[in-house]
XYZ file of C-alpha atoms in Angstrom:
681
model
C 20.869 187.808 -55.153
C 24.233 185.853 -54.044
C 25.843 188.977 -53.048
C 22.688 189.950 -50.830
C 22.863 186.378 -49.338
C 26.491 186.382 -48.721
C 26.324 189.863 -47.089
C 23.643 188.211 -44.770
C 26.142 185.331 -43.781
C 28.661 187.666 -43.099
C 26.507 189.581 -40.640
C 25.361 186.665 -39.242
C 29.023 185.281 -38.793
C 29.676 188.187 -36.671
C 28.632 187.183 -33.511
C 29.362 183.387 -33.356
C 29.436 182.849 -29.798
C 32.387 181.469 -27.957
C 31.850 177.741 -28.728
C 31.757 178.254 -32.319
C 34.844 180.414 -32.250
C 36.511 177.793 -30.498
C 35.272 175.138 -33.107
C 36.460 177.297 -35.607
C 40.192 177.630 -34.735
C 40.251 174.032 -34.296
C 38.668 173.289 -37.802
C 41.216 175.710 -39.324
C 44.221 174.034 -37.349
C 42.863 170.717 -38.875
C 42.882 172.075 -42.119
C 46.755 173.174 -41.898
C 47.414 169.657 -40.513
C 45.867 167.921 -43.221
C 47.631 170.210 -45.918
C 50.874 169.651 -44.405
C 50.133 166.085 -44.035
C 49.220 165.928 -47.917
C 52.366 167.700 -48.749
C 54.767 165.475 -47.110
C 52.733 162.010 -48.020
C 53.177 163.202 -51.575
C 56.887 164.711 -51.493
C 58.323 162.045 -49.294
C 57.464 159.062 -51.794
C 60.285 158.366 -53.908
C 60.451 159.150 -57.473
C 58.181 157.036 -59.415
C 55.704 156.880 -56.990
C 54.547 160.488 -56.609
C 52.794 162.625 -59.206
C 52.854 159.669 -61.846
C 51.321 161.673 -64.297
C 54.301 163.786 -64.339
C 56.586 161.052 -64.049
C 55.981 159.819 -67.192
C 57.351 162.826 -68.955
C 60.828 162.577 -66.756
C 64.055 162.250 -68.501
C 67.099 160.905 -67.438
C 68.283 164.411 -66.106
C 65.323 165.014 -64.128
C 63.644 167.563 -66.293
C 60.123 167.058 -67.728
C 60.073 166.316 -71.487
C 57.307 165.596 -74.037
C 58.905 164.007 -76.840
C 56.827 161.559 -78.810
C 53.132 161.205 -78.469
C 51.378 162.118 -75.355
C 49.437 159.022 -75.519
C 52.192 156.589 -75.825
C 51.609 153.512 -73.452
C 51.536 154.239 -69.655
C 51.678 158.038 -70.153
C 49.240 161.005 -70.338
C 45.691 160.248 -69.916
C 44.120 163.802 -69.960
C 42.650 165.757 -73.109
C 44.973 167.217 -75.558
C 44.055 170.649 -74.488
C 45.281 169.810 -70.950
C 48.686 168.781 -72.536
C 49.047 171.786 -74.535
C 48.183 173.943 -71.059
C 50.698 171.869 -69.176
C 53.574 171.684 -71.980
C 55.156 175.019 -70.615
C 55.920 173.205 -67.418
C 58.201 170.491 -69.076
C 60.939 172.957 -68.857
C 60.795 172.963 -64.897
C 62.889 170.485 -62.844
C 61.032 167.827 -61.517
C 61.420 168.456 -57.931
C 60.654 171.960 -57.957
C 57.284 171.209 -59.906
C 56.350 168.571 -57.543
C 56.467 171.143 -54.471
C 54.739 173.980 -56.522
C 52.128 171.498 -58.191
C 50.966 170.149 -54.861
C 50.777 173.420 -53.033
C 49.022 174.656 -56.257
C 46.531 171.839 -55.682
C 45.820 172.665 -52.135
C 45.252 176.220 -52.866
C 42.571 175.316 -55.477
C 41.231 172.941 -52.725
C 40.998 175.897 -50.458
C 39.324 178.300 -53.303
C 37.009 175.249 -53.956
C 35.880 175.186 -50.271
C 35.412 178.803 -50.075
C 33.172 179.222 -53.451
C 31.034 176.150 -52.393
C 30.379 177.641 -48.994
C 29.146 180.787 -50.762
C 26.953 178.769 -52.981
C 25.090 177.426 -49.822
C 21.174 178.087 -50.236
C 19.750 180.668 -47.886
C 18.766 180.807 -45.237
C 22.265 179.704 -43.613
C 22.500 179.635 -39.603
C 24.771 181.958 -37.937
C 26.859 178.949 -36.898
C 26.864 177.298 -40.424
C 27.944 180.206 -41.957
C 30.825 180.683 -39.155
C 31.689 177.198 -39.543
C 31.218 175.945 -42.970
C 34.247 177.131 -44.777
C 36.680 175.171 -42.558
C 34.511 172.298 -42.417
C 34.159 172.191 -46.355
C 37.744 172.570 -46.739
C 38.656 169.747 -44.547
C 35.889 167.340 -45.677
C 37.567 168.322 -49.580
C 41.221 167.268 -48.283
C 40.137 163.990 -46.798
C 38.031 162.797 -49.709
C 39.341 160.418 -52.080
C 38.845 162.420 -55.003
C 41.506 165.193 -53.645
C 43.757 162.687 -52.259
C 43.972 160.722 -55.487
C 44.286 163.808 -57.393
C 47.462 165.063 -55.255
C 48.959 161.587 -55.692
C 48.566 161.540 -59.451
C 49.293 165.327 -60.127
C 45.957 165.618 -62.025
C 43.946 168.683 -63.087
C 40.731 167.292 -61.803
C 40.160 169.833 -59.197
C 40.346 172.599 -61.911
C 37.024 171.789 -63.944
C 35.024 171.700 -60.727
C 36.701 175.277 -59.489
C 35.823 176.856 -62.965
C 32.217 175.336 -63.091
C 31.443 176.741 -59.503
C 33.259 180.222 -60.354
C 31.085 180.166 -63.576
C 27.873 179.559 -61.525
C 28.405 181.602 -58.248
C 30.884 184.108 -59.066
C 31.209 185.319 -62.595
C 28.747 188.234 -63.550
C 26.467 188.213 -66.537
C 26.664 185.741 -69.282
C 29.723 185.715 -71.594
C 32.446 184.628 -68.719
C 30.291 182.014 -67.183
C 30.156 180.428 -70.570
C 33.833 181.002 -71.100
C 34.973 179.379 -67.797
C 32.448 176.451 -68.620
C 33.867 175.534 -71.854
C 37.520 175.932 -70.621
C 36.485 173.241 -67.794
C 34.678 171.322 -70.466
C 38.197 171.450 -72.348
C 39.771 169.685 -69.511
C 37.133 167.279 -68.852
C 34.710 166.885 -71.757
C 31.899 165.434 -69.696
C 31.539 168.764 -67.889
C 30.165 170.111 -71.263
C 26.752 168.981 -69.758
C 26.765 172.372 -67.462
C 26.273 174.088 -71.133
C 23.212 172.021 -71.322
C 22.027 173.057 -67.788
C 22.499 176.859 -68.759
C 20.396 176.230 -71.727
C 17.484 174.616 -69.815
C 17.496 177.164 -67.057
C 17.184 180.006 -69.883
C 20.991 181.061 -69.773
C 21.091 180.404 -73.329
C 24.168 182.654 -74.170
C 26.080 181.238 -71.359
C 25.337 178.179 -72.860
C 26.331 178.969 -76.217
C 29.556 180.668 -75.227
C 30.388 177.536 -73.174
C 30.205 175.408 -76.412
C 31.810 177.872 -78.278
C 34.974 178.127 -75.972
C 35.008 174.088 -75.631
C 35.171 174.029 -79.720
C 37.865 176.617 -79.681
C 40.190 175.215 -77.043
C 39.719 171.800 -78.812
C 40.429 173.038 -82.073
C 43.632 175.057 -80.746
C 44.811 171.598 -79.503
C 43.990 169.927 -82.700
C 46.040 172.489 -84.653
C 48.849 172.559 -82.286
C 49.059 168.803 -81.732
C 46.993 166.874 -84.470
C 48.378 163.600 -83.841
C 47.618 163.556 -80.292
C 44.235 164.859 -80.847
C 43.406 162.247 -83.146
C 44.541 159.780 -80.829
C 42.786 160.881 -77.990
C 39.051 161.952 -79.824
C 39.213 159.069 -82.549
C 41.741 156.278 -81.500
C 41.053 156.315 -77.993
C 37.246 157.459 -78.110
C 37.560 160.476 -76.271
C 39.955 158.831 -73.664
C 37.979 155.795 -73.090
C 40.877 153.440 -73.963
C 43.664 155.719 -71.933
C 44.869 154.904 -68.247
C 43.938 151.640 -66.704
C 41.434 149.281 -68.414
C 38.033 150.233 -68.636
C 36.875 147.102 -66.675
C 38.800 147.982 -63.607
C 37.405 149.210 -60.276
C 38.978 152.372 -60.813
C 36.223 153.355 -63.560
C 33.441 154.300 -61.838
C 31.030 154.853 -64.867
C 28.279 153.196 -66.390
C 30.447 151.956 -68.920
C 32.905 150.454 -66.521
C 30.445 148.663 -64.540
C 28.676 147.137 -67.539
C 32.099 146.072 -68.595
C 32.605 144.485 -65.009
C 29.150 142.650 -65.166
C 30.697 140.751 -68.152
C 29.170 142.504 -70.761
C 30.966 143.613 -74.235
C 30.884 144.418 -77.948
C 27.659 145.864 -79.338
C 25.215 144.781 -76.668
C 27.542 146.590 -74.000
C 27.710 149.659 -76.140
C 23.821 149.315 -77.047
C 23.114 149.362 -73.079
C 25.614 151.709 -72.273
C 24.130 154.726 -74.474
C 20.315 153.707 -73.736
C 21.513 153.988 -69.789
C 23.182 157.278 -70.310
C 20.600 158.837 -71.997
C 18.120 157.776 -69.317
C 20.208 158.973 -66.712
C 21.012 162.316 -68.497
C 17.433 162.896 -68.939
C 16.309 162.332 -65.463
C 19.407 163.781 -63.995
C 18.942 167.281 -65.831
C 15.475 167.497 -65.560
C 16.152 167.303 -61.593
C 18.704 169.694 -61.837
C 16.709 172.408 -63.857
C 14.106 171.797 -60.827
C 16.432 172.581 -58.277
C 18.081 175.458 -59.873
C 14.772 177.232 -60.167
C 13.853 176.084 -56.759
C 16.966 178.370 -55.360
C 19.289 175.314 -54.762
C 21.681 176.244 -57.497
C 24.864 174.124 -55.726
C 22.699 171.271 -55.348
C 21.830 171.615 -59.185
C 25.610 171.686 -60.091
C 25.952 168.553 -58.127
C 23.560 166.640 -59.638
C 24.642 167.447 -63.181
C 28.326 166.628 -62.206
C 26.942 163.324 -61.015
C 25.408 162.829 -64.344
C 28.446 163.569 -66.166
C 30.476 161.007 -64.050
C 27.961 158.305 -64.953
C 27.518 159.036 -68.382
C 31.390 159.509 -69.158
C 32.983 156.470 -70.744
C 35.743 156.630 -68.157
C 35.210 158.531 -64.656
C 38.307 157.817 -62.614
C 38.453 158.328 -58.668
C 40.434 161.649 -59.101
C 37.109 162.942 -61.287
C 34.369 162.109 -59.132
C 34.524 165.367 -56.683
C 31.058 166.142 -58.255
C 29.552 163.590 -56.064
C 31.220 165.121 -52.819
C 29.034 168.386 -53.593
C 25.664 166.503 -53.569
C 26.284 166.477 -49.670
C 24.450 169.932 -49.791
C 20.992 168.250 -50.720
C 18.545 167.906 -47.825
C 16.603 164.446 -47.867
C 14.109 163.358 -45.254
C 11.235 165.130 -43.288
C 12.363 164.050 -39.702
C 15.157 165.345 -37.967
C 16.711 161.735 -37.336
C 16.768 161.021 -40.699
C 18.371 164.311 -41.964
C 21.924 163.117 -41.613
C 21.726 159.834 -43.452
C 22.342 161.399 -46.697
C 25.167 163.357 -45.919
C 26.783 160.529 -43.998
C 26.133 158.092 -46.620
C 28.088 160.979 -49.378
C 31.052 161.589 -46.839
C 31.550 157.639 -46.169
C 31.517 156.730 -49.540
C 33.869 159.794 -50.687
C 36.210 159.459 -48.070
C 36.648 155.497 -47.350
C 37.414 152.655 -49.752
C 34.454 150.464 -50.428
C 35.838 147.358 -48.831
C 35.304 149.327 -45.307
C 31.846 150.479 -46.244
C 30.313 146.582 -47.053
C 31.439 143.335 -45.970
C 32.778 140.558 -48.421
C 29.700 139.235 -48.944
C 28.942 137.758 -52.770
C 25.354 139.258 -52.781
C 26.996 142.706 -51.795
C 30.097 142.768 -54.013
C 28.451 144.361 -57.114
C 27.475 147.202 -54.713
C 30.795 147.419 -53.007
C 32.811 147.483 -56.314
C 30.874 150.454 -57.705
C 29.794 152.115 -54.642
C 30.953 155.579 -55.953
C 28.881 154.914 -58.906
C 25.884 154.115 -57.386
C 26.290 157.165 -54.955
C 26.460 159.230 -58.357
C 23.222 157.753 -59.798
C 21.491 158.208 -56.570
C 22.216 161.856 -56.623
C 21.379 162.313 -59.877
C 18.217 160.311 -60.275
C 16.881 158.778 -56.800
C 17.717 160.825 -53.831
C 14.056 162.705 -52.979
C 15.793 166.035 -52.130
C 13.242 168.482 -50.446
C 12.306 171.724 -52.127
C 12.899 175.113 -50.298
C 9.043 175.239 -50.365
C 8.713 172.478 -48.043
C 7.556 172.897 -44.778
C 10.226 170.739 -43.559
C 13.317 172.161 -45.307
C 14.411 174.544 -42.231
C 12.172 172.847 -39.672
C 12.109 169.162 -39.754
C 10.036 166.925 -37.616
C 11.756 166.983 -34.113
C 13.551 163.969 -32.737
C 12.031 162.696 -29.198
C 14.480 163.069 -26.514
C 14.290 162.241 -22.710
C 14.147 164.768 -20.212
C 17.398 164.807 -18.086
C 17.182 162.080 -15.342
C 18.709 162.678 -11.976
C 21.885 160.125 -11.746
C 22.097 157.754 -8.777
C 25.258 159.567 -7.900
C 24.900 163.371 -7.795
C 28.422 164.173 -8.690
C 28.243 162.050 -12.144
C 28.541 165.126 -14.870
C 25.630 164.197 -17.420
C 26.629 165.860 -20.482
C 23.704 168.230 -21.658
C 24.642 167.895 -25.430
C 24.450 163.932 -25.320
C 20.498 163.456 -24.949
C 18.815 160.063 -24.723
C 16.996 159.628 -27.789
C 13.461 157.700 -27.696
C 12.845 157.122 -31.535
C 14.111 154.428 -33.466
C 17.537 155.314 -35.543
C 17.745 155.213 -39.133
C 18.555 151.598 -40.352
C 20.442 152.588 -43.469
C 22.945 154.924 -41.319
C 22.889 152.671 -38.327
C 24.551 149.729 -40.661
C 27.094 151.910 -42.169
C 28.187 153.457 -38.853
C 28.507 149.833 -37.430
C 30.274 148.522 -40.455
C 32.799 151.520 -40.474
C 33.258 151.215 -36.807
C 34.085 147.487 -37.250
C 36.164 147.883 -40.096
C 38.381 150.774 -38.195
C 38.448 148.394 -35.405
C 39.759 145.829 -37.425
C 42.463 147.856 -38.914
C 43.618 148.918 -35.687
C 43.731 145.622 -34.178
C 45.844 144.390 -37.252
C 48.459 147.350 -37.099
C 48.505 147.090 -32.995
C 51.701 144.585 -33.194
C 55.038 145.111 -31.320
C 56.836 142.053 -32.595
C 56.960 138.633 -30.956
C 59.739 138.856 -28.344
C 57.463 141.776 -26.684
C 54.520 139.560 -26.889
C 55.866 136.619 -25.164
C 57.825 138.560 -22.633
C 54.088 139.745 -21.664
C 52.934 136.326 -21.915
C 55.428 135.037 -19.268
C 54.300 138.176 -17.041
C 50.664 137.285 -17.240
C 51.510 133.396 -16.546
C 53.787 134.288 -13.581
C 51.178 136.763 -12.205
C 48.353 133.784 -12.649
C 50.753 131.423 -10.807
C 51.230 133.740 -7.882
C 47.281 134.192 -7.602
C 46.719 130.459 -8.166
C 44.538 130.744 -10.987
C 46.727 129.197 -13.843
C 44.224 126.521 -14.746
C 44.725 127.137 -18.550
C 47.022 123.936 -19.191
C 44.917 121.741 -17.178
C 41.557 122.911 -18.874
C 43.371 122.972 -22.231
C 44.516 119.041 -21.693
C 41.097 117.962 -20.519
C 39.163 118.936 -22.981
C 41.654 117.514 -25.800
C 40.929 114.106 -24.077
C 37.404 114.496 -24.716
C 36.629 114.568 -28.580
C 32.851 115.522 -28.271
C 33.922 118.453 -25.426
C 36.571 119.793 -27.745
C 34.475 119.934 -31.032
C 31.828 121.537 -28.753
C 34.025 124.264 -27.434
C 35.805 124.678 -31.099
C 32.269 125.399 -32.663
C 31.237 127.787 -30.042
C 34.630 129.798 -29.949
C 34.171 130.058 -33.919
C 30.339 130.790 -34.194
C 28.762 132.463 -31.221
C 31.219 135.433 -31.021
C 29.593 137.696 -33.439
C 26.019 136.031 -33.657
C 25.111 136.530 -30.316
C 25.612 140.314 -29.968
C 24.287 141.149 -33.503
C 21.111 139.079 -32.880
C 20.577 141.255 -29.401
C 21.164 144.313 -31.511
C 18.871 143.437 -34.014
C 15.876 142.666 -31.568
C 16.545 145.644 -29.692
C 16.675 147.678 -32.909
C 12.934 146.343 -33.748
C 11.377 146.155 -30.282
C 13.203 148.441 -27.981
C 15.001 151.270 -29.774
C 15.588 153.617 -26.696
C 17.363 150.607 -25.187
C 19.164 149.730 -28.327
C 20.750 153.015 -28.403
C 22.017 152.833 -24.811
C 23.410 149.082 -25.276
C 24.986 150.140 -28.736
C 26.699 152.801 -27.112
C 27.965 150.561 -24.420
C 29.834 147.782 -26.574
C 31.077 150.401 -28.756
C 32.928 152.549 -25.891
C 34.008 148.835 -24.765
C 35.500 148.119 -27.904
C 37.264 151.211 -28.175
C 38.883 150.915 -24.678
C 39.909 147.383 -25.898
C 41.856 148.608 -28.753
C 44.260 150.841 -26.059
C 45.089 147.442 -24.519
C 45.889 145.521 -27.856
C 48.078 148.683 -28.717
C 49.828 149.069 -25.537
C 49.937 145.611 -24.046
C 50.495 142.667 -26.912
C 50.205 139.496 -25.461
C 50.999 136.058 -26.805
C 48.050 133.771 -25.809
C 48.797 130.595 -24.189
C 48.538 128.621 -27.539
C 51.387 131.064 -29.103
C 53.720 130.434 -25.775
C 56.896 128.147 -26.533
C 57.469 125.636 -24.149
C 54.208 125.663 -22.110
C 52.838 122.494 -24.101
C 49.336 124.229 -25.080
C 47.495 122.604 -27.775
C 45.666 125.077 -30.565
C 42.340 123.100 -30.756
C 40.925 125.429 -33.353
C 43.708 126.686 -35.661
C 45.677 123.682 -35.616
C 49.427 122.721 -35.049
C 51.392 125.657 -35.311
C 55.166 125.712 -36.148
C 56.544 128.090 -33.286
C 59.931 128.341 -34.654
C 58.951 129.952 -37.323
C 58.569 133.717 -37.426
C 55.475 133.599 -39.689
C 53.504 130.646 -38.216
C 49.858 130.395 -38.179
C 47.539 130.970 -41.274
C 46.156 133.914 -39.558
C 49.075 135.933 -39.165
C 48.559 137.972 -42.149
C 44.627 138.664 -41.566
C 44.346 139.142 -37.774
C 46.889 140.116 -34.848
C 47.312 136.965 -32.986
C 48.590 138.881 -30.101
C 45.686 141.074 -29.412
C 44.466 139.004 -26.571
C 44.352 141.314 -23.587
C 41.685 142.559 -23.149
C 39.688 139.330 -24.348
C 36.770 140.986 -26.378
C 35.385 137.458 -26.951
C 34.570 137.243 -23.111
C 34.112 140.958 -22.958
C 30.976 141.067 -25.762
C 29.795 138.095 -24.101
C 29.606 139.375 -20.817
C 28.202 142.473 -22.413
C 25.571 139.964 -23.964
C 24.830 138.343 -20.619
C 24.032 141.796 -18.949
C 21.941 143.062 -21.292
C 19.706 139.880 -21.462
C 19.661 140.076 -17.521
C 18.590 143.742 -17.485
C 16.155 143.307 -20.501
C 14.862 139.746 -21.090
C 11.175 139.521 -19.522
C 11.362 135.963 -18.634
C 13.488 134.221 -16.188
C 14.721 131.490 -18.229
C 15.756 133.896 -20.461
C 17.887 135.533 -18.028
C 19.227 132.336 -16.874
C 20.264 131.548 -20.523
C 21.817 134.535 -21.233
C 24.139 134.452 -18.443
C 25.190 130.926 -19.617
C 26.631 132.509 -22.494
C 29.805 134.532 -20.886
C 29.801 131.116 -18.425
C 30.446 129.135 -21.849
C 32.672 131.686 -23.569
C 35.171 131.812 -20.602
C 35.300 128.453 -20.747
C 35.905 128.040 -24.176
C 38.651 130.468 -24.477
C 40.441 129.096 -21.629
C 40.230 125.453 -22.687
C 41.279 126.116 -26.217
C 44.331 127.867 -25.372
C 43.336 131.084 -26.680
C 43.237 133.398 -23.504
C 44.656 133.603 -20.188
C 42.103 133.757 -17.442
C 43.368 137.282 -16.901
C 42.316 138.458 -20.214
C 38.891 137.516 -19.346
C 39.289 139.657 -16.558
C 40.576 142.603 -18.798
C 37.429 141.917 -21.022
C 35.279 142.517 -17.953
C 36.681 145.573 -17.273
C 36.380 147.644 -20.495
C 32.745 146.278 -20.305
C 32.002 147.690 -16.907
C 33.950 150.956 -18.365
C 31.734 150.840 -21.434
C 28.674 150.957 -19.235
C 30.100 153.389 -17.216
C 30.764 155.738 -19.922
C 27.347 155.550 -21.292
C 25.936 156.105 -17.838
C 28.046 159.246 -17.562
C 26.832 160.308 -20.942
C 23.141 159.159 -21.394
C 22.313 158.990 -17.559
C 20.500 155.879 -16.177
C 19.179 153.186 -18.616
C 15.804 153.313 -17.136
C 13.371 156.645 -17.530
C 10.863 158.040 -15.372
C 7.307 156.380 -16.226
C 5.526 159.202 -18.422
C 8.549 161.044 -19.475
C 8.272 162.083 -23.102
C 10.186 164.518 -25.397
C 12.053 167.289 -24.043
C 9.513 169.696 -25.460
C 6.751 168.194 -23.468
C 4.432 166.882 -26.237
C 1.786 164.534 -25.723
C 2.214 160.643 -27.001
C -0.290 161.196 -29.668
C 2.084 163.908 -31.303
C 2.063 162.920 -35.210
C 5.629 163.747 -35.109
C 6.994 160.905 -33.405
C 5.910 157.278 -33.617
C 2.511 155.720 -32.644
C 1.542 156.200 -28.840
C 1.984 152.446 -28.065
C 5.363 152.107 -29.158
C 6.270 155.731 -27.776
C 4.972 154.207 -24.341
C 7.338 151.566 -24.645
C 10.168 153.443 -25.753
C 9.674 156.301 -22.851
C 9.593 153.605 -20.178
C 12.426 150.666 -20.232
C 10.947 147.934 -18.362
C 13.605 145.134 -16.657
């Protein structure tokens, strides 16, 4: 059956089309670039900071050795069988072994990608079959488990590949069991796949897997009895090896309970009870998906169970969670990308980028990989292949193309205006990730104090020539009026984020079509501002020596010190041109002016950019020309949105591109769709 599906996919991929062929070339080039980068990142690190699991075996001569116990403090963390397999490598020179090991690991990643693509459940579209392999390999290479594995010199990719080979490539019953048993000898929790074989009727494969695991473990006991005793008995199947079990690196139920402060018999009892419940629920779901023809999803679910119930699940062992991206969740097309996006974001970005530093969210942020594994194993409502929405989800309502005001504007056909409300979870995740990336790029866009001050003198000279250099007068005038100074300081620190987020929240609930339009415009404006921060670092008035400005918000700063200011280490203080303080406030004013139903709301909305520009100048945080720059990027953001999406206002009566009536059950109720179809000013 697998071979038949594979041949069908091969025929389907024979005529991919020009765009798909170009996309495939780009993806393979990206794979090559990522491979070169990974090798360079690993091998350019100094000794002691690369392949650290191998470095612990390195002697004074630069050659690996294994004198003493494998499990001396700070040394090997794998199983005794893994140490037995790696022992012949101890005769290799460190540098040569590092190169060979890194390239070998990358080859395993490539093989894993090809096998995973072959295991995709049918039917597979022609475009998917053509692009799946390079896309899967790219996704694997940028994932945290693979990057961590390459950095440490671990063997974590091998068990995953062996299990996939056992399930999708090996024929018969004996060879799949042998491959699974060897994989479990490297990572004991993988023995759960023998249970999956048993529950799906492949009992001979299950028995062979258990026997192979026992034979490999017994062989390691015979050759290295002291190390085996240390691993299986003294360290409780490796639970006491590596980092502290309560560290954030241990994304298992055991690690999470320890981080919550539980210890001793109570923690052990609760861990065993939770592990039993997760195993029961997860394996039952995996069996159901396997019988439904989604064997790759069943493998992913079983791997997620292994991650959760293992005493230790280090980051390099969590590749199973990424395989769960193949599950399909949601009956609507607009929701179909939510689950894959969550999995990809969780497996490629650190938790600090996904969730803010808010106390109530810290337990989720610290255990985000475990939460994803538990979600895949026990919670996510994956669709069955018998569902009518498996291949044909409820389509998304798109607006028909609208003639632009200027005929030369090239509206892009692939960016169609969506009328329905976006999925809230995906929207929050994307907003958080984009903002985190913005903050990191903004902090990294520095060129040194001399350059920023030189640019500050250029801006000051330009303003004097234009006779708009009012910053010094405004700054000292406000300082002389205490209540006005307090008002501007509070306004600067408070309203910058509150007002834009409030507008986005209201539009998400009340005007979903307009929400997408304005969200895109502020996103484009922010991205364009990053180019300004990077290309033109600028010292604001408060950081210009000799000009006599007073920093009313941050307090007095010692400009003679190169590390002045309490915020220097947490924000780029030279990211002043353009001013997003004013840019975002102007965006808020324009949006309120266009969409607010009452005149007094429009007037109040336009006061926000007026107060903001007064604030940033009076507090010494921006030059007047910074506000001009902020207005420029906001105008460009609206312009790009217009080019891509067309005019904000849609024609009366315009519904989905398929011409469906408002009462169609596929979309929102008729009143809501009428509201979204015609944006009223």
